[in-house]
Coordinates of C-alpha atoms in Angstrom, one line a residue:
M1494 CA 0.0 0.0 0.0
F1495 CA 1.3 3.4 -0.9
D1496 CA 2.1 5.7 2.0
A1497 CA -0.4 8.3 0.8
H1498 CA -3.2 5.7 0.8
K1499 CA -2.1 4.4 4.2
S1500 CA -2.1 7.9 5.5
D1501 CA -5.6 8.5 4.3
L1502 CA -6.9 5.3 5.9
L1503 CA -5.2 6.2 9.2
L1504 CA -6.8 9.6 9.1
V1505 CA -10.2 8.1 8.7
A1506 CA -9.4 6.1 11.8
V1507 CA -8.5 9.4 13.5
T1508 CA -11.9 10.8 12.8
L1509 CA -13.5 7.6 14.2
L1510 CA -11.3 7.8 17.4
A1511 CA -12.3 11.5 17.7
A1512 CA -16.0 10.6 17.4
V1513 CA -15.8 7.7 19.8
S1514 CA -14.1 10.1 22.3
W1515 CA -17.3 12.2 22.3
I1516 CA -19.1 9.1 23.6
F1517 CA -16.5 8.4 26.3
S1518 CA -16.5 12.1 27.4
K1519 CA -20.3 12.3 27.5
E1520 CA -20.5 9.1 29.6
A1521 CA -17.8 10.4 32.0
I1522 CA -19.4 13.8 32.6
L1523 CA -22.6 12.2 33.5
L1524 CA -20.7 10.7 36.5
M1525 CA -18.3 13.5 37.5
P1526 CA -17.8 17.3 37.2
P1527 CA -16.9 18.2 33.6
L1528 CA -13.8 20.3 34.3
L1529 CA -12.4 17.7 36.7
F1530 CA -12.9 15.1 34.0
M1531 CA -11.0 17.3 31.5
A1532 CA -8.1 17.7 34.0
V1533 CA -7.8 14.0 34.6
R1534 CA -8.2 13.1 30.9
F1535 CA -5.6 15.5 29.6
L1536 CA -3.1 14.9 32.4
I1537 CA -3.2 11.2 31.7
A1538 CA -3.0 11.7 27.9
G1539 CA -0.3 14.3 28.2
S1540 CA 1.8 12.1 30.5
F1541 CA 1.3 9.1 28.1
L1542 CA 2.6 11.1 25.2
A1543 CA 5.4 12.7 27.2
V1544 CA 6.9 9.2 27.7
F1545 CA 7.2 8.8 23.9
A1546 CA 8.4 12.4 23.5
W1547 CA 10.9 12.5 26.4
R1548 CA 14.0 12.8 24.3
P1549 CA 12.8 15.6 21.9
L1550 CA 11.2 17.3 24.9
S1551 CA 14.6 17.5 26.7
R1552 CA 16.1 19.2 23.6
L1553 CA 13.6 22.0 23.4
S1554 CA 14.7 25.6 24.0
K1555 CA 13.0 27.9 26.6
D1556 CA 11.4 29.8 23.7
Q1557 CA 10.0 26.6 22.2
I1558 CA 8.6 25.4 25.6
K1559 CA 7.1 28.9 26.2
R1560 CA 5.4 28.8 22.8
G1561 CA 4.1 25.2 23.4
V1562 CA 2.6 26.2 26.7
G1563 CA 1.0 29.2 25.1
V1564 CA -0.6 26.9 22.5
G1565 CA -1.8 24.7 25.4
L1566 CA -3.3 27.5 27.3
V1567 CA -5.5 28.6 24.3
F1568 CA -6.3 24.9 23.7
G1569 CA -7.3 24.6 27.4
I1570 CA -9.7 27.5 27.2
A1571 CA -11.3 26.1 24.1
M1572 CA -11.7 22.6 25.7
S1573 CA -13.2 24.2 28.8
F1574 CA -16.0 25.7 26.7
W1575 CA -16.3 22.5 24.7
V1576 CA -16.9 20.3 27.7
M1577 CA -19.4 22.8 29.2
G1578 CA -21.2 22.7 25.8
L1579 CA -21.2 18.9 26.0
F1580 CA -22.5 19.1 29.6
H1581 CA -25.3 21.5 28.9
G1582 CA -26.1 20.6 25.3
S1583 CA -29.2 18.6 24.3
S1584 CA -27.7 17.1 21.1
M1585 CA -24.2 15.7 20.8
G1586 CA -24.4 15.5 17.0
E1587 CA -25.5 19.1 16.7
G1588 CA -22.6 20.1 19.0
A1589 CA -20.1 18.3 16.9
F1590 CA -21.2 20.2 13.8
I1591 CA -21.1 23.5 15.6
T1592 CA -17.6 22.7 17.0
S1593 CA -16.4 21.9 13.5
L1594 CA -17.0 25.5 12.5
G1595 CA -13.6 26.1 14.0
V1596 CA -12.3 24.9 10.6
V1597 CA -14.2 27.7 8.9
I1598 CA -13.1 30.3 11.4
V1599 CA -9.4 29.5 11.2
P1600 CA -8.7 31.5 8.0
I1601 CA -10.6 34.5 9.5
I1602 CA -8.3 34.4 12.6
A1603 CA -5.2 34.0 10.4
R1604 CA -6.3 37.0 8.3
L1605 CA -7.2 39.3 11.2
A1606 CA -4.5 38.3 13.6
F1607 CA -1.6 37.5 11.3
K1608 CA -2.6 39.2 8.0
E1609 CA -2.3 35.9 6.1
A1610 CA -3.9 35.9 2.6
Q1611 CA -6.9 33.5 2.2
P1612 CA -8.5 32.0 -0.8
A1613 CA -11.9 33.1 -2.0
S1614 CA -13.5 29.8 -0.9
T1615 CA -13.0 30.9 2.7
W1616 CA -15.3 33.9 2.4
L1617 CA -17.9 31.9 0.5
A1618 CA -18.0 29.3 3.3
I1619 CA -18.8 31.9 6.0
P1620 CA -22.3 32.9 5.0
V1621 CA -23.2 29.2 4.5
A1622 CA -21.9 28.4 8.0
V1623 CA -23.9 31.3 9.5
G1624 CA -27.0 30.0 7.7
G1625 CA -26.5 26.6 9.3
L1626 CA -26.1 28.2 12.8
A1627 CA -29.3 30.2 12.2
L1628 CA -31.2 27.1 11.4
L1629 CA -29.9 25.3 14.5
S1630 CA -31.2 28.1 16.7
L1631 CA -34.7 28.2 15.1
R1632 CA -36.1 25.8 17.6
N1633 CA -36.0 28.5 20.3
G1634 CA -37.1 31.4 18.2
F1635 CA -33.5 32.5 17.5
Q1636 CA -32.6 32.1 21.2
P1637 CA -29.7 29.7 21.2
E1638 CA -29.4 27.1 24.0
A1639 CA -26.6 27.5 26.6
G1640 CA -24.9 24.4 25.1
Q1641 CA -25.0 25.8 21.6
M1642 CA -23.4 29.1 22.8
F1643 CA -20.6 27.2 24.6
F1644 CA -19.9 25.2 21.4
V1645 CA -19.8 28.4 19.3
V1646 CA -17.3 30.0 21.7
A1647 CA -15.3 26.8 21.7
A1648 CA -15.2 26.7 17.9
T1649 CA -13.9 30.3 17.8
I1650 CA -11.1 29.6 20.3
F1651 CA -10.3 26.3 18.6
A1652 CA -9.7 28.3 15.4
L1653 CA -7.1 30.5 17.3
Y1654 CA -5.6 27.3 18.7
F1655 CA -5.3 25.7 15.3
T1656 CA -3.6 28.8 13.9
L1657 CA -1.1 29.1 16.8
N1658 CA -0.5 25.3 16.7
T1659 CA 0.4 25.5 13.0
R1660 CA 2.7 28.4 13.5
A1661 CA 4.4 26.7 16.4
A1662 CA 4.9 23.5 14.4
N1663 CA 6.6 25.2 11.5
Q1664 CA 9.8 27.2 11.1
R1665 CA 9.2 30.9 10.9
T1666 CA 11.2 34.2 10.6
V1667 CA 9.8 37.1 12.6
V1668 CA 10.8 40.7 13.4
D1669 CA 11.1 41.4 17.1
R1670 CA 10.3 44.7 18.9
Q1671 CA 13.8 45.9 18.3
G1672 CA 13.4 45.4 14.5
K1673 CA 15.7 42.4 14.4
T1674 CA 15.0 39.4 12.3
V1675 CA 14.6 36.3 14.6
E1676 CA 14.3 32.7 13.6
K1677 CA 11.5 30.8 15.4
H1678 CA 12.5 27.1 15.4
R1679 CA 9.7 24.7 14.8
I1680 CA 8.5 22.5 17.7
P1681 CA 8.2 18.8 16.6
A1682 CA 4.6 17.5 16.6
L1683 CA 4.9 14.9 19.3
P1684 CA 6.5 17.1 22.1
L1685 CA 4.3 20.0 21.1
T1686 CA 1.2 17.9 21.5
A1687 CA 2.5 16.5 24.9
I1688 CA 3.2 20.0 26.2
A1689 CA -0.2 21.3 25.0
L1690 CA -2.2 18.4 26.5
L1691 CA -0.3 18.7 29.9
T1692 CA -1.0 22.4 29.9
V1693 CA -4.7 21.8 29.2
G1694 CA -4.7 19.3 32.1
M1695 CA -3.1 21.7 34.5
G1696 CA -5.3 24.6 33.4
T1697 CA -8.6 22.7 33.8
L1698 CA -7.4 21.3 37.1
V1699 CA -7.1 24.9 38.5
E1700 CA -10.6 25.8 37.0
S1701 CA -12.1 22.7 38.7
L1702 CA -10.5 23.4 42.0
I1703 CA -12.1 26.8 42.0
T1704 CA -15.5 26.0 40.7
E1705 CA -16.4 22.3 41.3
P1706 CA -17.0 20.0 44.2
W1707 CA -14.7 17.0 44.2
Q1708 CA -16.0 15.0 47.2
P1709 CA -18.9 13.2 45.4
T1710 CA -16.5 11.9 42.7
F1711 CA -13.7 10.7 45.0
G1712 CA -15.9 9.8 48.0
N1713 CA -17.9 7.2 46.2
P1714 CA -16.8 6.8 42.5
P1715 CA -19.1 4.9 40.2
P1716 CA -17.5 1.6 39.0
L1717 CA -17.6 2.5 35.3
L1718 CA -16.1 6.0 35.8
I1719 CA -12.5 4.9 35.7
W1720 CA -13.0 3.0 32.4
W1721 CA -14.7 6.0 30.7
V1722 CA -11.9 8.3 31.8
L1723 CA -9.1 5.9 30.8
A1724 CA -10.8 5.2 27.4
S1725 CA -11.2 8.9 26.8
A1726 CA -7.6 9.7 27.8
V1727 CA -5.7 6.8 26.2
V1728 CA -7.9 5.9 23.2
G1729 CA -9.7 9.2 22.4
T1730 CA -6.9 11.6 23.2
A1731 CA -3.4 10.1 23.3
G1732 CA -4.2 7.4 20.8
R1733 CA -5.8 9.7 18.4
F1734 CA -2.9 12.2 18.4
L1735 CA -0.3 9.4 18.0
V1736 CA -2.2 8.0 15.0
Q1737 CA -2.7 11.4 13.5
T1738 CA 1.0 12.4 13.9
Y1739 CA 2.1 9.1 12.4
A1740 CA -0.4 9.4 9.5
Q1741 CA 0.7 13.0 8.7
S1742 CA 4.4 11.8 8.7
L1743 CA 3.7 9.2 6.0
S1744 CA 3.0 11.5 3.1
T1745 CA 2.7 15.1 2.1
H1746 CA 0.1 14.1 -0.5
S1747 CA -2.6 12.9 2.0
H1748 CA -6.1 14.2 1.6
G1749 CA -6.4 14.7 5.3
A1750 CA -7.7 18.3 5.0
V1751 CA -10.9 16.8 3.5
I1752 CA -11.0 13.5 5.5
L1753 CA -11.0 15.2 8.9
V1754 CA -14.4 16.9 8.1
L1755 CA -15.9 13.4 8.6
E1756 CA -15.7 13.7 12.4
P1757 CA -19.1 15.4 13.0
V1758 CA -20.8 12.9 10.7
W1759 CA -19.4 10.0 12.8
V1760 CA -20.4 11.8 16.0
S1761 CA -24.0 12.2 14.9
L1762 CA -24.2 8.5 13.8
F1763 CA -22.6 7.3 17.1
A1764 CA -24.9 9.5 19.2
A1765 CA -27.9 8.1 17.4
G1766 CA -26.7 4.6 17.9
W1767 CA -25.4 4.9 21.5
F1768 CA -27.7 7.5 23.1
G1769 CA -30.7 7.2 20.7
E1770 CA -30.4 10.9 19.7
T1771 CA -32.5 12.2 16.9
M1772 CA -32.6 15.5 15.0
T1773 CA -35.5 17.5 13.6
S1774 CA -35.6 18.4 9.9
T1775 CA -34.5 21.9 10.8
Q1776 CA -31.5 20.6 12.8
L1777 CA -30.5 18.3 9.9
A1778 CA -30.7 21.2 7.5
G1779 CA -28.5 23.3 9.8
C1780 CA -25.9 20.6 10.1
G1781 CA -26.1 20.0 6.4
L1782 CA -25.3 23.7 5.7
I1783 CA -22.4 23.6 8.2
F1784 CA -21.0 20.5 6.5
A1785 CA -21.4 22.2 3.1
A1786 CA -19.4 25.2 4.6
L1787 CA -16.6 22.8 5.6
I1788 CA -16.5 21.4 2.0
V1789 CA -16.5 24.9 0.5
N1790 CA -13.8 26.0 2.9
R1791 CA -11.6 23.0 1.9
W1792 CA -12.6 23.0 -1.8
S1793 CA -9.0 23.6 -2.9
A1794 CA -7.8 20.4 -1.2
L1795 CA -10.9 18.5 -2.3
S1796 CA -10.5 19.5 -6.0
K1797 CA -6.9 18.5 -5.9
A1798 CA -7.8 15.1 -4.5
L1799 CA -10.5 14.6 -7.1
R1800 CA -8.2 15.5 -10.0
A1801 CA -5.5 13.2 -8.6
A1802 CA -8.0 10.3 -8.4
L1803 CA -9.2 11.0 -12.0
R1804 CA -5.7 11.0 -13.4
K1805 CA -4.9 7.8 -11.6
R1806 CA -8.0 6.2 -13.1
E1807 CA -7.1 7.3 -16.6
T1808 CA -3.6 6.1 -16.4
G1809 CA -4.6 2.9 -14.7

């Protein structure tokens, strides 16, 4: 099997792991405070990855560590809003589609914050995504639910995280305050991910200490709780990132930019199968528009993938 094909199949597995993680997380927060769950989940996952990344972690400079922690802090804020959306939300599938809007918002953040040029498809995707959000809020007379609002804020902060994470993982040349040109060395994917996950864990631990009661969880923990937490940490978080990092290392020609939009589809299917969730026709239309916005946003990658597939078919 060609590396590009293997990479694509592994990225499909990544979307499945991400979707299954929603199930694990939902089950866990039914049994324990949501922020405490996030703290335990990410500290376990970050420690797990740190074992694999120990040598590259020890070679990082202070600047690289500082930037990695900064990425983790933004990621932690986004995950805090995400888990509160999961806690208060009435539809997990709907929440997955709203959260996926972070992909659409990324180019906006990159343009506004870092003045990076964006393709026309970016601006075409935005009104489609807004239309999808509008349909999702129609059930309440354009008064969004608390869970929906948490997911929208999470998606926006995820967009900033994605942008910062990409910049941290790539070599850059910047001009400092003194006008000097400075080389910002890239942070390898695995140590960057380990730092970010550990930072999320520490940040949500502090939030939980301030706002949540711990006694009910540790005083008489439900028997299944430890399994949901471990499954979410090891399979849904550490395992997912390990597979994704490996898949992206196999080929620069992978169609991952398109494949990763499958996550909200899988979440909706799993939520229907596991929790018996259903969606109204209006919700389905709203999710459909958001999915369309994701496709429009990634049309460049999709069109390249289609052209490559057609060329291969013709030559084959």
